Amino acid sequence: MRIFRDNWPVDRYVETLATTPHLLDKAARMLLGSGVKRVVRERQLLEAKRLLLFTVRTVEDIAYEIGFDDPAYFSKVLPRTRRRSACRLAAEAVARR
């Protein structure tokens, strides 16, 4: 299931899982070591990296697909977590092919 691409707010996960925000966050921290928002964002960025490395698509297209409304914001967030820009990741993938 790829609901992380729909950019659900925490409340929607809470409703879908029939729990409370506190219990969901507590469970995420116990099992995954991070809160719900961070876990979802990390999963989105992992998918973005996979798409950048293994597809020939634009950064803008990938940003929209994984739930970012603004490709510029996506390009700003990715280097903070992956230490490389989206364009650089894509260029490195092309060079390896």
PDB file of C-alpha atoms in Angstrom:
ATOM      1  CA  MET A   1       0.000   0.000   0.000  1.00  0.00           C
ATOM      2  CA  ARG A   2       1.474   3.359  -1.009  1.00  0.00           C
ATOM      3  CA  ILE A   3      -0.629   5.800   0.974  1.00  0.00           C
ATOM      4  CA  PHE A   4       2.468   7.796   1.900  1.00  0.00           C
ATOM      5  CA  ARG A   5       2.202   9.328  -1.564  1.00  0.00           C
ATOM      6  CA  ASP A   6      -1.169  10.831  -0.651  1.00  0.00           C
ATOM      7  CA  ASN A   7       0.466  12.982   2.026  1.00  0.00           C
ATOM      8  CA  TRP A   8      -2.071  12.086   4.712  1.00  0.00           C
ATOM      9  CA  PRO A   9      -2.185  14.230   7.859  1.00  0.00           C
ATOM     10  CA  VAL A  10      -1.635  12.362  11.139  1.00  0.00           C
ATOM     11  CA  ASP A  11      -5.362  12.637  11.898  1.00  0.00           C
ATOM     12  CA  ARG A  12      -6.175  10.481   8.880  1.00  0.00           C
ATOM     13  CA  TYR A  13      -3.789   7.738  10.052  1.00  0.00           C
ATOM     14  CA  VAL A  14      -5.381   7.995  13.506  1.00  0.00           C
ATOM     15  CA  GLU A  15      -8.862   7.605  12.034  1.00  0.00           C
ATOM     16  CA  THR A  16      -7.871   4.756   9.722  1.00  0.00           C
ATOM     17  CA  LEU A  17      -6.165   2.850  12.533  1.00  0.00           C
ATOM     18  CA  ALA A  18      -8.948   3.647  15.041  1.00  0.00           C
ATOM     19  CA  THR A  19      -6.600   5.023  17.689  1.00  0.00           C
ATOM     20  CA  THR A  20      -5.632   8.362  19.228  1.00  0.00           C
ATOM     21  CA  PRO A  21      -2.853  10.716  18.106  1.00  0.00           C
ATOM     22  CA  HIS A  22      -1.012  10.145  21.380  1.00  0.00           C
ATOM     23  CA  LEU A  23      -1.137   6.340  21.147  1.00  0.00           C
ATOM     24  CA  LEU A  24      -0.136   6.312  17.481  1.00  0.00           C
ATOM     25  CA  ASP A  25       2.833   8.577  18.122  1.00  0.00           C
ATOM     26  CA  LYS A  26       3.820   6.551  21.189  1.00  0.00           C
ATOM     27  CA  ALA A  27       3.683   3.308  19.203  1.00  0.00           C
ATOM     28  CA  ALA A  28       5.728   4.836  16.361  1.00  0.00           C
ATOM     29  CA  ARG A  29       8.375   6.048  18.800  1.00  0.00           C
ATOM     30  CA  MET A  30       8.549   2.672  20.538  1.00  0.00           C
ATOM     31  CA  LEU A  31       8.737   0.625  17.345  1.00  0.00           C
ATOM     32  CA  LEU A  32      10.497   2.960  14.932  1.00  0.00           C
ATOM     33  CA  GLY A  33      12.334   5.452  17.137  1.00  0.00           C
ATOM     34  CA  SER A  34      10.620   8.497  15.617  1.00  0.00           C
ATOM     35  CA  GLY A  35       7.241  10.184  15.629  1.00  0.00           C
ATOM     36  CA  VAL A  36       4.574   9.546  13.011  1.00  0.00           C
ATOM     37  CA  LYS A  37       5.222  12.703  10.971  1.00  0.00           C
ATOM     38  CA  ARG A  38       8.919  11.975  10.713  1.00  0.00           C
ATOM     39  CA  VAL A  39       8.375   8.319   9.786  1.00  0.00           C
ATOM     40  CA  VAL A  40       5.985   9.278   6.986  1.00  0.00           C
ATOM     41  CA  ARG A  41       8.334  12.002   5.683  1.00  0.00           C
ATOM     42  CA  GLU A  42      11.315   9.609   5.731  1.00  0.00           C
ATOM     43  CA  ARG A  43       9.296   7.062   3.759  1.00  0.00           C
ATOM     44  CA  GLN A  44       8.364   9.704   1.199  1.00  0.00           C
ATOM     45  CA  LEU A  45      11.993  10.738   0.809  1.00  0.00           C
ATOM     46  CA  LEU A  46      13.136   7.132   0.475  1.00  0.00           C
ATOM     47  CA  GLU A  47      10.636   6.661  -2.350  1.00  0.00           C
ATOM     48  CA  ALA A  48      11.837   9.896  -3.946  1.00  0.00           C
ATOM     49  CA  LYS A  49      15.416   8.683  -3.860  1.00  0.00           C
ATOM     50  CA  ARG A  50      14.370   5.368  -5.418  1.00  0.00           C
ATOM     51  CA  LEU A  51      12.504   7.160  -8.199  1.00  0.00           C
ATOM     52  CA  LEU A  52      15.428   9.518  -8.837  1.00  0.00           C
ATOM     53  CA  LEU A  53      17.890   6.647  -9.062  1.00  0.00           C
ATOM     54  CA  PHE A  54      15.876   4.146 -11.082  1.00  0.00           C
ATOM     55  CA  THR A  55      13.646   6.181 -13.379  1.00  0.00           C
ATOM     56  CA  VAL A  56      14.156   8.851 -15.994  1.00  0.00           C
ATOM     57  CA  ARG A  57      11.680  11.377 -14.652  1.00  0.00           C
ATOM     58  CA  THR A  58      11.927  15.005 -13.750  1.00  0.00           C
ATOM     59  CA  VAL A  59      12.466  16.119 -10.184  1.00  0.00           C
ATOM     60  CA  GLU A  60       9.227  18.093 -10.424  1.00  0.00           C
ATOM     61  CA  ASP A  61       7.235  15.006 -11.477  1.00  0.00           C
ATOM     62  CA  ILE A  62       8.671  12.941  -8.623  1.00  0.00           C
ATOM     63  CA  ALA A  63       7.971  15.680  -6.085  1.00  0.00           C
ATOM     64  CA  TYR A  64       4.297  15.785  -7.067  1.00  0.00           C
ATOM     65  CA  GLU A  65       4.005  11.994  -7.109  1.00  0.00           C
ATOM     66  CA  ILE A  66       5.220  11.522  -3.557  1.00  0.00           C
ATOM     67  CA  GLY A  67       2.955  14.212  -2.157  1.00  0.00           C
ATOM     68  CA  PHE A  68       4.860  17.495  -2.277  1.00  0.00           C
ATOM     69  CA  ASP A  69       2.759  20.395  -3.535  1.00  0.00           C
ATOM     70  CA  ASP A  70       5.834  22.506  -4.267  1.00  0.00           C
ATOM     71  CA  PRO A  71       8.795  21.008  -6.170  1.00  0.00           C
ATOM     72  CA  ALA A  72      11.022  23.819  -4.899  1.00  0.00           C
ATOM     73  CA  TYR A  73      10.295  22.825  -1.300  1.00  0.00           C
ATOM     74  CA  PHE A  74      11.014  19.183  -2.192  1.00  0.00           C
ATOM     75  CA  SER A  75      14.355  20.242  -3.671  1.00  0.00           C
ATOM     76  CA  LYS A  76      15.091  22.105  -0.456  1.00  0.00           C
ATOM     77  CA  VAL A  77      14.132  19.220   1.886  1.00  0.00           C
ATOM     78  CA  LEU A  78      15.909  16.369   0.087  1.00  0.00           C
ATOM     79  CA  PRO A  79      19.512  17.621   0.485  1.00  0.00           C
ATOM     80  CA  ARG A  80      18.967  18.105   4.232  1.00  0.00           C
ATOM     81  CA  THR A  81      18.176  14.438   4.659  1.00  0.00           C
ATOM     82  CA  ARG A  82      20.244  12.822   1.907  1.00  0.00           C
ATOM     83  CA  ARG A  83      23.201  15.246   1.737  1.00  0.00           C
ATOM     84  CA  ARG A  84      22.762  15.516  -2.038  1.00  0.00           C
ATOM     85  CA  SER A  85      20.345  17.477  -4.139  1.00  0.00           C
ATOM     86  CA  ALA A  86      17.672  15.750  -6.194  1.00  0.00           C
ATOM     87  CA  CYS A  87      19.374  16.792  -9.432  1.00  0.00           C
ATOM     88  CA  ARG A  88      22.706  15.447  -8.236  1.00  0.00           C
ATOM     89  CA  LEU A  89      21.164  12.096  -7.262  1.00  0.00           C
ATOM     90  CA  ALA A  90      19.525  11.814 -10.692  1.00  0.00           C
ATOM     91  CA  ALA A  91      22.751  12.788 -12.500  1.00  0.00           C
ATOM     92  CA  GLU A  92      24.742  10.190 -10.538  1.00  0.00           C
ATOM     93  CA  ALA A  93      22.195   7.522 -11.445  1.00  0.00           C
ATOM     94  CA  VAL A  94      22.424   8.404 -15.141  1.00  0.00           C
ATOM     95  CA  ALA A  95      26.228   8.314 -14.996  1.00  0.00           C
ATOM     96  CA  ARG A  96      26.144   4.793 -13.534  1.00  0.00           C
ATOM     97  CA  ARG A  97      23.944   3.438 -16.338  1.00  0.00           C
TER      98      ARG A  97
END
